[in-house]
mmCIF file of C-alpha atoms and ligand atoms in Angstrom:
data_model
loop_
_atom_site.group_PDB
_atom_site.id
_atom_site.type_symbol
_atom_site.label_atom_id
_atom_site.label_comp_id
_atom_site.label_asym_id
_atom_site.label_seq_id
_atom_site.Cartn_x
_atom_site.Cartn_y
_atom_site.Cartn_z
ATOM 1 C CA MET A 1 -0.674 -25.723 17.864
ATOM 2 C CA THR A 2 2.661 -26.405 16.116
ATOM 3 C CA GLY A 3 4.692 -23.368 16.943
ATOM 4 C CA MET A 4 4.395 -19.777 18.762
ATOM 5 C CA ALA A 5 4.423 -16.617 16.770
ATOM 6 C CA VAL A 6 4.074 -12.982 17.395
ATOM 7 C CA VAL A 7 3.163 -10.255 14.895
ATOM 8 C CA VAL A 8 4.245 -6.820 15.447
ATOM 9 C CA GLY A 9 1.783 -4.431 13.824
ATOM 10 C CA ALA A 10 -1.958 -4.782 12.970
ATOM 11 C CA GLY A 11 -2.037 -3.109 9.632
ATOM 12 C CA VAL A 12 -2.933 -5.081 6.469
ATOM 13 C CA GLY A 13 0.456 -6.939 6.437
ATOM 14 C CA GLY A 14 0.231 -7.987 10.007
ATOM 15 C CA LEU A 15 -3.387 -8.996 10.122
ATOM 16 C CA ALA A 16 -2.997 -11.157 6.992
ATOM 17 C CA THR A 17 0.166 -12.733 8.416
ATOM 18 C CA ALA A 18 -1.580 -13.727 11.558
ATOM 19 C CA ILE A 19 -4.464 -15.346 9.712
ATOM 20 C CA GLY A 20 -2.101 -17.301 7.585
ATOM 21 C CA LEU A 21 -0.141 -18.479 10.644
ATOM 22 C CA ARG A 22 -3.095 -19.450 12.534
ATOM 23 C CA ARG A 23 -4.340 -21.468 9.318
ATOM 24 C CA ALA A 24 -1.042 -23.364 9.523
ATOM 25 C CA GLY A 25 -1.762 -24.355 13.025
ATOM 26 C CA TRP A 26 0.447 -21.811 14.918
ATOM 27 C CA ALA A 27 -0.520 -20.058 18.197
ATOM 28 C CA VAL A 28 -0.252 -16.375 17.161
ATOM 29 C CA SER A 29 -0.585 -13.058 18.953
ATOM 30 C CA ILE A 30 -0.590 -9.485 17.445
ATOM 31 C CA LEU A 31 1.058 -6.538 19.150
ATOM 32 C CA GLU A 32 -0.180 -3.118 18.040
ATOM 33 C CA ARG A 33 1.167 0.207 19.267
ATOM 34 C CA ARG A 34 -1.965 2.139 18.595
ATOM 35 C CA THR A 35 -4.736 2.047 21.273
ATOM 36 C CA GLU A 36 -7.568 0.852 18.683
ATOM 37 C CA LEU A 37 -7.710 -0.170 14.958
ATOM 38 C CA GLU A 38 -7.591 3.079 13.038
ATOM 39 C CA ARG A 39 -10.679 2.899 10.754
ATOM 40 C CA TYR A 40 -9.259 5.609 8.412
ATOM 41 C CA GLY A 41 -7.512 5.558 4.905
ATOM 42 C CA THR A 42 -8.788 5.782 1.467
ATOM 43 C CA ALA A 43 -8.861 3.267 -1.332
ATOM 44 C CA PHE A 44 -6.392 0.388 -2.004
ATOM 45 C CA GLY A 45 -6.029 -1.188 -5.502
ATOM 46 C CA ILE A 46 -5.820 -4.760 -5.123
ATOM 47 C CA HIS A 47 -4.195 -6.455 -8.190
ATOM 48 C CA PRO A 48 -5.546 -9.972 -9.268
ATOM 49 C CA THR A 49 -2.409 -11.695 -7.741
ATOM 50 C CA ALA A 50 -3.082 -10.149 -4.379
ATOM 51 C CA GLN A 51 -6.847 -11.176 -4.837
ATOM 52 C CA ALA A 52 -5.733 -14.804 -5.343
ATOM 53 C CA ALA A 53 -3.469 -14.503 -2.162
ATOM 54 C CA LEU A 54 -6.500 -13.289 -0.254
ATOM 55 C CA ASP A 55 -8.551 -16.228 -1.527
ATOM 56 C CA ARG A 56 -5.876 -18.578 -0.213
ATOM 57 C CA LEU A 57 -5.935 -16.722 3.135
ATOM 58 C CA GLY A 58 -9.691 -17.436 3.143
ATOM 59 C CA VAL A 59 -10.594 -13.690 2.987
ATOM 60 C CA GLY A 60 -11.405 -13.322 -0.673
ATOM 61 C CA GLU A 61 -15.217 -13.562 -0.410
ATOM 62 C CA ALA A 62 -15.337 -10.937 2.420
ATOM 63 C CA PHE A 63 -13.130 -8.659 0.539
ATOM 64 C CA ARG A 64 -14.863 -8.836 -2.756
ATOM 65 C CA GLY A 65 -18.233 -8.073 -0.870
ATOM 66 C CA ARG A 66 -16.957 -4.419 -0.371
ATOM 67 C CA ALA A 67 -14.699 -3.938 -3.458
ATOM 68 C CA VAL A 68 -15.479 -2.327 -6.738
ATOM 69 C CA PRO A 69 -13.712 -2.921 -10.076
ATOM 70 C CA TYR A 70 -11.373 -0.308 -11.512
ATOM 71 C CA ARG A 71 -11.698 -0.014 -15.378
ATOM 72 C CA GLY A 72 -11.712 2.927 -18.001
ATOM 73 C CA ALA A 73 -8.877 4.982 -16.280
ATOM 74 C CA ARG A 74 -6.942 7.555 -18.426
ATOM 75 C CA ILE A 75 -3.889 9.602 -18.025
ATOM 76 C CA ARG A 76 -4.703 13.215 -18.860
ATOM 77 C CA THR A 77 -2.823 16.603 -19.166
ATOM 78 C CA PRO A 78 -4.188 19.414 -16.873
ATOM 79 C CA GLU A 79 -6.331 20.690 -19.685
ATOM 80 C CA GLY A 80 -8.147 17.265 -19.876
ATOM 81 C CA LYS A 81 -6.475 15.887 -22.945
ATOM 82 C CA VAL A 82 -6.100 11.976 -22.750
ATOM 83 C CA MET A 83 -2.507 10.962 -23.286
ATOM 84 C CA ALA A 84 -2.697 7.264 -22.535
ATOM 85 C CA SER A 85 -4.719 4.573 -20.665
ATOM 86 C CA LEU A 86 -3.708 2.960 -17.473
ATOM 87 C CA PRO A 87 -3.209 -0.730 -18.340
ATOM 88 C CA LEU A 88 -6.220 -1.957 -16.379
ATOM 89 C CA GLU A 89 -8.029 -3.717 -19.269
ATOM 90 C CA ARG A 90 -4.768 -5.501 -20.256
ATOM 91 C CA ILE A 91 -4.434 -6.757 -16.721
ATOM 92 C CA GLU A 92 -7.973 -7.835 -16.659
ATOM 93 C CA ARG A 93 -7.715 -9.700 -19.883
ATOM 94 C CA LYS A 94 -4.436 -11.489 -18.816
ATOM 95 C CA ALA A 95 -5.749 -12.337 -15.219
ATOM 96 C CA GLY A 96 -9.279 -13.073 -16.108
ATOM 97 C CA ARG A 97 -10.504 -10.836 -13.352
ATOM 98 C CA PRO A 98 -10.386 -7.091 -12.818
ATOM 99 C CA GLU A 99 -8.196 -4.836 -10.673
ATOM 100 C CA LEU A 100 -10.474 -4.158 -7.664
ATOM 101 C CA LEU A 101 -10.540 -1.116 -5.362
ATOM 102 C CA ILE A 102 -11.387 -1.175 -1.649
ATOM 103 C CA SER A 103 -11.565 1.353 1.003
ATOM 104 C CA ARG A 104 -8.778 0.549 3.788
ATOM 105 C CA PRO A 105 -11.231 0.232 6.641
ATOM 106 C CA TYR A 106 -13.252 -2.376 4.595
ATOM 107 C CA LEU A 107 -10.212 -4.412 4.011
ATOM 108 C CA ILE A 108 -9.218 -4.085 7.725
ATOM 109 C CA ASP A 109 -12.807 -5.200 8.612
ATOM 110 C CA ALA A 110 -12.535 -8.185 6.291
ATOM 111 C CA LEU A 111 -9.236 -9.397 7.823
ATOM 112 C CA MET A 112 -10.446 -8.659 11.360
ATOM 113 C CA ALA A 113 -13.673 -10.797 10.716
ATOM 114 C CA GLU A 114 -11.535 -13.744 9.742
ATOM 115 C CA LEU A 115 -9.335 -13.511 12.845
ATOM 116 C CA ASP A 116 -12.224 -12.980 15.137
ATOM 117 C CA ALA A 117 -13.567 -16.141 13.706
ATOM 118 C CA PHE A 118 -10.769 -18.111 15.054
ATOM 119 C CA GLY A 119 -11.552 -16.893 18.448
ATOM 120 C CA ASP A 120 -7.886 -17.408 19.836
ATOM 121 C CA VAL A 121 -5.710 -14.914 18.196
ATOM 122 C CA PRO A 122 -5.216 -12.027 20.872
ATOM 123 C CA LEU A 123 -4.610 -8.636 19.461
ATOM 124 C CA LYS A 124 -3.131 -6.489 22.226
ATOM 125 C CA PHE A 125 -3.322 -2.701 21.695
ATOM 126 C CA GLY A 126 -1.088 -0.013 23.364
ATOM 127 C CA GLU A 127 2.073 -2.277 22.844
ATOM 128 C CA ASN A 128 4.707 -0.121 21.336
ATOM 129 C CA VAL A 129 7.343 -2.862 20.740
ATOM 130 C CA SER A 130 10.944 -1.895 21.403
ATOM 131 C CA GLU A 131 12.417 -4.874 23.140
ATOM 132 C CA VAL A 132 12.731 -6.967 19.904
ATOM 133 C CA ASP A 133 15.297 -9.321 21.156
ATOM 134 C CA ALA A 134 13.127 -10.190 24.232
ATOM 135 C CA LEU A 135 10.228 -11.070 21.880
ATOM 136 C CA VAL A 136 12.691 -13.361 19.817
ATOM 137 C CA ALA A 137 13.810 -15.044 23.022
ATOM 138 C CA GLY A 138 10.074 -15.753 23.831
ATOM 139 C CA HIS A 139 8.705 -17.118 20.556
ATOM 140 C CA ASP A 140 9.558 -19.398 17.753
ATOM 141 C CA LEU A 141 8.943 -16.811 15.177
ATOM 142 C CA VAL A 142 8.678 -12.985 15.156
ATOM 143 C CA VAL A 143 7.074 -11.124 12.271
ATOM 144 C CA GLY A 144 7.810 -7.397 11.793
ATOM 145 C CA ALA A 145 4.775 -5.955 10.312
ATOM 146 C CA ASP A 146 5.356 -2.635 11.771
ATOM 147 C CA GLY A 147 5.440 -0.467 8.910
ATOM 148 C CA ILE A 148 7.963 2.140 7.455
ATOM 149 C CA ARG A 149 9.482 3.008 10.772
ATOM 150 C CA SER A 150 9.550 -0.654 11.859
ATOM 151 C CA ALA A 151 11.403 -1.285 15.294
ATOM 152 C CA VAL A 152 11.877 -4.982 14.285
ATOM 153 C CA ARG A 153 13.936 -3.764 11.367
ATOM 154 C CA ALA A 154 15.814 -1.255 13.181
ATOM 155 C CA VAL A 155 17.009 -3.823 15.874
ATOM 156 C CA ARG A 156 17.449 -7.023 13.655
ATOM 157 C CA PHE A 157 18.205 -5.872 10.328
ATOM 158 C CA ASP A 158 20.803 -3.615 8.385
ATOM 159 C CA GLU A 159 20.447 -0.264 10.151
ATOM 160 C CA ARG A 160 21.565 1.787 7.073
ATOM 161 C CA SER A 161 18.156 1.115 5.486
ATOM 162 C CA GLY A 162 15.474 3.603 6.727
ATOM 163 C CA PRO A 163 12.692 5.836 5.680
ATOM 164 C CA ARG A 164 13.779 8.377 3.115
ATOM 165 C CA HIS A 165 11.820 11.466 1.957
ATOM 166 C CA VAL A 166 11.454 11.791 -1.924
ATOM 167 C CA GLY A 167 10.740 15.397 -1.906
ATOM 168 C CA THR A 168 7.008 15.552 -2.309
ATOM 169 C CA VAL A 169 3.800 15.836 -0.250
ATOM 170 C CA ALA A 170 0.845 13.618 -0.748
ATOM 171 C CA TRP A 171 -2.788 14.331 0.164
ATOM 172 C CA ILE A 172 -5.628 11.664 -0.002
ATOM 173 C CA GLY A 173 -9.362 11.894 0.487
ATOM 174 C CA ILE A 174 -12.742 10.690 -0.469
ATOM 175 C CA ALA A 175 -15.388 13.099 -2.102
ATOM 176 C CA ASP A 176 -19.058 12.483 -1.539
ATOM 177 C CA PHE A 177 -20.141 12.297 -5.101
ATOM 178 C CA GLU A 178 -19.225 10.050 -7.935
ATOM 179 C CA SER A 179 -17.053 11.916 -10.450
ATOM 180 C CA GLY A 180 -17.321 9.262 -13.312
ATOM 181 C CA VAL A 181 -13.781 10.472 -14.522
ATOM 182 C CA TYR A 182 -11.136 8.191 -13.359
ATOM 183 C CA GLY A 183 -7.377 7.909 -13.733
ATOM 184 C CA GLU A 184 -4.608 10.415 -13.210
ATOM 185 C CA THR A 185 -3.861 13.914 -14.587
ATOM 186 C CA TRP A 186 -0.038 14.619 -14.690
ATOM 187 C CA GLY A 187 1.076 18.295 -14.673
ATOM 188 C CA LYS A 188 4.381 20.080 -13.996
ATOM 189 C CA GLY A 189 5.891 18.619 -10.769
ATOM 190 C CA ARG A 190 2.588 17.511 -9.515
ATOM 191 C CA PHE A 191 -0.301 15.008 -10.213
ATOM 192 C CA PHE A 192 -3.822 14.317 -9.367
ATOM 193 C CA GLY A 193 -5.711 10.856 -9.407
ATOM 194 C CA MET A 194 -9.227 9.825 -9.014
ATOM 195 C CA THR A 195 -10.635 6.256 -8.662
ATOM 196 C CA PRO A 196 -13.979 4.797 -7.706
ATOM 197 C CA VAL A 197 -14.308 3.318 -4.114
ATOM 198 C CA GLU A 198 -18.005 2.724 -3.434
ATOM 199 C CA PRO A 199 -21.208 3.848 -4.972
ATOM 200 C CA GLY A 200 -21.617 7.752 -4.579
ATOM 201 C CA ARG A 201 -18.213 8.381 -3.636
ATOM 202 C CA THR A 202 -14.794 9.270 -5.386
ATOM 203 C CA ASN A 203 -11.389 8.441 -3.971
ATOM 204 C CA TRP A 204 -8.705 10.983 -4.819
ATOM 205 C CA TYR A 205 -4.929 11.470 -4.147
ATOM 206 C CA ALA A 206 -2.742 14.359 -5.094
ATOM 207 C CA THR A 207 1.074 15.042 -5.040
ATOM 208 C CA VAL A 208 2.694 18.315 -4.957
ATOM 209 C CA PRO A 209 6.193 19.768 -4.134
ATOM 210 C CA GLU A 210 4.854 21.376 -0.977
ATOM 211 C CA ALA A 211 1.484 22.237 0.683
ATOM 212 C CA THR A 212 0.484 22.583 4.273
ATOM 213 C CA THR A 213 -2.938 23.655 4.158
ATOM 214 C CA ALA A 214 -6.147 22.523 2.123
ATOM 215 C CA GLU A 215 -6.225 25.898 0.602
ATOM 216 C CA GLU A 216 -2.835 25.572 -0.593
ATOM 217 C CA LEU A 217 -3.616 22.231 -2.306
ATOM 218 C CA ARG A 218 -6.737 23.584 -3.784
ATOM 219 C CA GLY A 219 -4.675 26.460 -5.422
ATOM 220 C CA TYR A 220 -2.294 23.987 -7.139
ATOM 221 C CA PHE A 221 -5.218 22.469 -9.184
ATOM 222 C CA GLU A 222 -7.796 25.472 -9.415
ATOM 223 C CA ASP A 223 -7.282 25.618 -13.232
ATOM 224 C CA TRP A 224 -7.047 21.962 -13.827
ATOM 225 C CA HIS A 225 -9.706 20.063 -15.814
ATOM 226 C CA ASP A 226 -13.154 19.223 -14.456
ATOM 227 C CA PRO A 227 -14.189 17.645 -11.968
ATOM 228 C CA ILE A 228 -10.734 18.113 -10.118
ATOM 229 C CA PRO A 229 -11.440 21.385 -8.516
ATOM 230 C CA ARG A 230 -14.927 20.263 -7.638
ATOM 231 C CA VAL A 231 -13.716 17.100 -6.038
ATOM 232 C CA LEU A 232 -11.410 19.077 -3.884
ATOM 233 C CA ALA A 233 -14.101 21.676 -3.152
ATOM 234 C CA GLU A 234 -16.602 18.996 -2.149
ATOM 235 C CA THR A 235 -14.382 17.014 0.173
ATOM 236 C CA ASP A 236 -14.408 18.073 3.788
ATOM 237 C CA PRO A 237 -10.759 19.250 4.497
ATOM 238 C CA SER A 238 -11.017 17.804 8.023
ATOM 239 C CA THR A 239 -11.056 14.280 6.506
ATOM 240 C CA TRP A 240 -8.050 14.799 4.210
ATOM 241 C CA ILE A 241 -4.749 12.908 5.094
ATOM 242 C CA ARG A 242 -1.453 14.543 4.459
ATOM 243 C CA TYR A 243 1.986 12.799 4.502
ATOM 244 C CA GLU A 244 5.426 13.282 3.416
ATOM 245 C CA MET A 245 6.033 10.847 0.480
ATOM 246 C CA ARG A 246 8.879 8.312 1.689
ATOM 247 C CA HIS A 247 10.187 4.988 0.716
ATOM 248 C CA LEU A 248 12.727 2.618 2.270
ATOM 249 C CA PHE A 249 16.297 3.153 1.160
ATOM 250 C CA PRO A 250 18.624 1.471 0.580
ATOM 251 C CA ALA A 251 16.824 -1.733 -0.021
ATOM 252 C CA LEU A 252 17.389 -4.413 2.508
ATOM 253 C CA PRO A 253 19.847 -7.402 1.589
ATOM 254 C CA THR A 254 17.472 -9.800 3.380
ATOM 255 C CA PHE A 255 13.831 -9.913 4.716
ATOM 256 C CA VAL A 256 14.682 -12.579 7.334
ATOM 257 C CA ASN A 257 17.047 -12.872 10.253
ATOM 258 C CA GLY A 258 18.475 -15.602 12.528
ATOM 259 C CA GLY A 259 16.005 -18.299 11.299
ATOM 260 C CA ARG A 260 13.301 -16.819 13.438
ATOM 261 C CA VAL A 261 12.459 -13.301 12.277
ATOM 262 C CA ALA A 262 10.824 -11.964 9.153
ATOM 263 C CA LEU A 263 9.686 -8.659 7.736
ATOM 264 C CA VAL A 264 6.518 -8.224 5.724
ATOM 265 C CA GLY A 265 4.832 -5.127 4.069
ATOM 266 C CA ASP A 266 6.241 -1.734 4.432
ATOM 267 C CA ALA A 267 8.541 -2.823 7.186
ATOM 268 C CA ALA A 268 10.476 -4.752 4.471
ATOM 269 C CA HIS A 269 10.082 -2.527 1.478
ATOM 270 C CA ALA A 270 8.146 0.664 2.000
ATOM 271 C CA MET A 271 7.448 2.284 -1.395
ATOM 272 C CA THR A 272 5.957 5.385 -2.857
ATOM 273 C CA PRO A 273 2.342 4.715 -3.783
ATOM 274 C CA ASN A 274 2.634 5.519 -7.485
ATOM 275 C CA LEU A 275 2.051 1.804 -8.767
ATOM 276 C CA GLY A 276 -0.619 1.391 -6.173
ATOM 277 C CA GLN A 277 1.121 -1.839 -4.840
ATOM 278 C CA GLY A 278 1.611 -0.975 -1.099
ATOM 279 C CA ALA A 279 -1.240 -3.104 0.118
ATOM 280 C CA CYS A 280 -0.905 -5.674 -2.654
ATOM 281 C CA THR A 281 2.846 -6.447 -1.761
ATOM 282 C CA ALA A 282 1.954 -6.705 1.867
ATOM 283 C CA ILE A 283 -0.759 -9.311 1.099
ATOM 284 C CA LEU A 284 1.613 -11.182 -1.151
ATOM 285 C CA ASP A 285 4.298 -11.213 1.526
ATOM 286 C CA ALA A 286 1.934 -12.410 4.275
ATOM 287 C CA GLU A 287 0.717 -15.326 2.178
ATOM 288 C CA ALA A 288 4.127 -16.378 0.922
ATOM 289 C CA LEU A 289 5.692 -16.324 4.318
ATOM 290 C CA THR A 290 2.777 -18.312 5.856
ATOM 291 C CA ARG A 291 2.579 -20.813 3.076
ATOM 292 C CA ALA A 292 6.378 -21.500 3.384
ATOM 293 C CA VAL A 293 5.933 -21.888 7.138
ATOM 294 C CA ALA A 294 2.974 -24.194 6.635
ATOM 295 C CA GLU A 295 4.932 -26.346 4.147
ATOM 296 C CA HIS A 296 8.189 -26.585 6.365
ATOM 297 C CA GLY A 297 6.516 -26.972 9.796
ATOM 298 C CA PRO A 298 8.262 -25.487 13.079
ATOM 299 C CA VAL A 299 11.436 -27.511 12.783
ATOM 300 C CA GLY A 300 12.011 -26.311 9.220
ATOM 301 C CA LEU A 301 11.523 -22.680 10.063
ATOM 302 C CA PRO A 302 14.928 -21.372 8.869
ATOM 303 C CA ALA A 303 14.231 -23.141 5.512
ATOM 304 C CA ALA A 304 10.740 -21.659 5.438
ATOM 305 C CA LEU A 305 12.275 -18.121 6.026
ATOM 306 C CA ARG A 306 14.757 -18.704 3.217
ATOM 307 C CA ALA A 307 12.177 -19.718 0.891
ATOM 308 C CA TYR A 308 9.995 -16.794 1.721
ATOM 309 C CA ASP A 309 12.903 -14.279 1.277
ATOM 310 C CA SER A 310 13.759 -15.985 -2.131
ATOM 311 C CA GLU A 311 10.162 -15.790 -3.282
ATOM 312 C CA ARG A 312 9.283 -12.201 -2.321
ATOM 313 C CA ARG A 313 12.454 -10.004 -1.833
ATOM 314 C CA ARG A 314 13.584 -9.280 -5.330
ATOM 315 C CA SER A 315 9.964 -9.164 -6.605
ATOM 316 C CA ALA A 316 8.823 -6.752 -3.934
ATOM 317 C CA GLN A 317 11.863 -4.584 -4.426
ATOM 318 C CA ARG A 318 11.562 -4.478 -8.148
ATOM 319 C CA VAL A 319 8.025 -3.088 -7.541
ATOM 320 C CA ALA A 320 9.340 -0.582 -5.126
ATOM 321 C CA PHE A 321 12.022 0.472 -7.566
ATOM 322 C CA GLY A 322 9.518 0.891 -10.301
ATOM 323 C CA SER A 323 7.207 2.953 -8.119
ATOM 324 C CA ARG A 324 10.029 5.278 -7.049
ATOM 325 C CA ASN A 325 10.866 5.621 -10.841
ATOM 326 C CA LEU A 326 7.326 6.346 -11.808
ATOM 327 C CA HIS A 327 7.050 8.968 -8.984
ATOM 328 C CA ARG A 328 9.925 10.745 -10.757
ATOM 329 C CA PHE A 329 8.228 10.562 -14.218
ATOM 330 C CA MET A 330 4.932 11.666 -12.790
ATOM 331 C CA THR A 331 6.332 14.808 -11.001
ATOM 332 C CA ALA A 332 8.881 15.654 -13.786
ATOM 333 C CA GLU A 333 9.219 19.344 -14.437
ATOM 334 C CA ARG A 334 9.929 18.929 -18.041
ATOM 335 C CA THR A 335 6.359 17.762 -19.074
ATOM 336 C CA ARG A 336 6.905 18.369 -22.995
ATOM 337 C CA LEU A 337 9.540 15.616 -23.118
ATOM 338 C CA ARG A 338 7.643 13.267 -20.878
ATOM 339 C CA ASN A 339 4.264 13.921 -22.597
ATOM 340 C CA SER A 340 5.784 13.206 -26.047
ATOM 341 C CA MET A 341 6.703 9.771 -24.804
ATOM 342 C CA PHE A 342 3.144 8.959 -24.534
ATOM 343 C CA ARG A 343 2.555 9.335 -28.333
ATOM 344 C CA MET A 344 4.886 6.355 -28.743
ATOM 345 C CA MET A 345 3.053 4.121 -26.304
ATOM 346 C CA PRO A 346 0.106 1.821 -27.276
ATOM 347 C CA SER A 347 -3.157 3.281 -25.915
HETATM 348 C C1 FAD B 401 -3.978 4.123 9.734
HETATM 349 C C2 FAD B 401 -3.499 3.946 8.476
HETATM 350 C C3 FAD B 401 -3.941 4.455 7.345
HETATM 351 C C4 FAD B 401 -3.577 4.202 6.056
HETATM 352 N N1 FAD B 401 -4.122 4.895 4.970
HETATM 353 C C5 FAD B 401 -3.675 4.725 3.802
HETATM 354 C C6 FAD B 401 -4.286 5.200 2.676
HETATM 355 O O1 FAD B 401 -5.382 5.773 2.853
HETATM 356 N N2 FAD B 401 -3.679 4.972 1.406
HETATM 357 C C7 FAD B 401 -2.582 4.466 1.204
HETATM 358 O O2 FAD B 401 -2.122 4.275 0.058
HETATM 359 N N3 FAD B 401 -1.773 3.823 2.199
HETATM 360 C C8 FAD B 401 -2.316 3.942 3.620
HETATM 361 N N4 FAD B 401 -1.682 3.529 4.687
HETATM 362 C C9 FAD B 401 -0.434 2.684 4.468
HETATM 363 C C10 FAD B 401 -0.837 1.427 3.941
HETATM 364 O O3 FAD B 401 -1.747 0.659 4.614
HETATM 365 C C11 FAD B 401 0.352 0.544 3.856
HETATM 366 O O4 FAD B 401 1.441 1.242 3.150
HETATM 367 C C12 FAD B 401 0.280 -0.823 3.297
HETATM 368 O O5 FAD B 401 -1.090 -1.422 3.485
HETATM 369 C C13 FAD B 401 1.364 -1.909 3.951
HETATM 370 O O6 FAD B 401 0.778 -2.190 5.169
HETATM 371 P P1 FAD B 401 1.629 -2.651 6.397
HETATM 372 O O7 FAD B 401 0.792 -3.568 7.238
HETATM 373 O O8 FAD B 401 2.922 -3.310 5.864
HETATM 374 O O9 FAD B 401 2.033 -1.269 7.151
HETATM 375 P P2 FAD B 401 1.141 -0.230 7.979
HETATM 376 O O10 FAD B 401 -0.110 -0.253 7.392
HETATM 377 O O11 FAD B 401 1.840 0.835 8.113
HETATM 378 O O12 FAD B 401 0.815 -1.002 9.435
HETATM 379 C C14 FAD B 401 1.820 -1.259 10.325
HETATM 380 C C15 FAD B 401 1.295 -1.202 11.727
HETATM 381 O O13 FAD B 401 2.337 -1.382 12.704
HETATM 382 C C16 FAD B 401 2.107 -0.610 13.973
HETATM 383 N N5 FAD B 401 3.244 -0.365 14.500
HETATM 384 C C17 FAD B 401 4.212 0.418 14.102
HETATM 385 N N6 FAD B 401 5.401 0.503 14.920
HETATM 386 C C18 FAD B 401 4.975 -0.439 15.956
HETATM 387 C C19 FAD B 401 5.620 -0.885 17.085
HETATM 388 N N7 FAD B 401 6.850 -0.494 17.356
HETATM 389 N N8 FAD B 401 5.064 -1.782 17.891
HETATM 390 C C20 FAD B 401 3.717 -2.252 17.562
HETATM 391 N N9 FAD B 401 3.094 -1.789 16.513
HETATM 392 C C21 FAD B 401 3.691 -0.915 15.588
HETATM 393 C C22 FAD B 401 1.281 0.716 13.361
HETATM 394 O O14 FAD B 401 0.598 1.370 14.152
HETATM 395 C C23 FAD B 401 0.519 0.059 12.230
HETATM 396 O O15 FAD B 401 -0.763 -0.331 12.653
HETATM 397 C C24 FAD B 401 -2.199 3.622 5.950
HETATM 398 C C25 FAD B 401 -1.569 3.054 7.039
HETATM 399 C C26 FAD B 401 -2.131 3.239 8.405
HETATM 400 C C27 FAD B 401 -1.525 2.635 9.549
#
């Protein structure tokens, strides 16, 4: 083994980072505050660039075994009129492969199977890390993959950056039937999205100014076009997930610290989910960081971290900025002005 690393957090970013480090010949352990891997969550869109990163991490085949292509998605008004298309076909033409969707638990399973195959990457549960400096003292490399409320970021990075509410509430769920109608419907101050996720099921997400119960959420969409009310009626509310929409603000001036600490994923650049890039950017971070570490070796670690920061920071922050602006656009109150802009866009 060439160096000793610890990864804080066993989400998509942390598991992918541990795989990449282990492949680079490092001894790696993972510390996770939960007492087990939470097998919940709805669908992630995985862009072709993130698919290529999964391939390089050796997880591509397992990932594709459970993923489905995303095509034919439209942006509609609440009455059901098509205003535009999501640019999925353009992405597919350019990349030579489609955007794929995968249920979060399946992606976690694919990453875990790869880690288990190494047989020597301990994942310790119930470890709520707060003594970050002690971890740094005991390892060559500490990776903060501990999400939007990252303890690693709080201790080692600019303390002005933290989670900020953007003023809306998101609900996500999976209905037990295939709607066949995919894309997003944008109304006044709220929107609703539907995607495939696996045969016989429909992944959905909704954003509203405020709703604390399932009945309130259903009320917001009761007169929207078919099949939105049916998707909400036919998903068991006990399986819905509700969260306050947040992002990291202000953006961090660096993703690395002291030549031995790096942040990946939401810890580095948590974003609103409007561009569907949360998991993708975490995967790209993990692959870029671990590739740089492999190329520079343990003695070149400070240079590797600089290379990682320079490859990923601006790019991830641009995506986060774009996502935040899209959130504003999608939840605009002045829908006439917004919708008239669609007429100027190529469909
Ligand atoms: C259980 C769960 C379900 C999710 N479901 C969805 C979903 O359905 N749709 C969606 O768009 N996004 C979902 N997300 C968020 C999404 O996974 C992330 O935005 C994205 O994948 C980036 O992942 P990440 O690994 O950077 O962060 P996260 O996925 O947030 O993972 C961070 C991990 O670090 C752990 N952690 C945090 N603090 C500490 C600490 N101090 N010490 C040790 N461990 C710590 C957390 O428990 C978590 O496992 C979910 C996240 C989680 C944790």
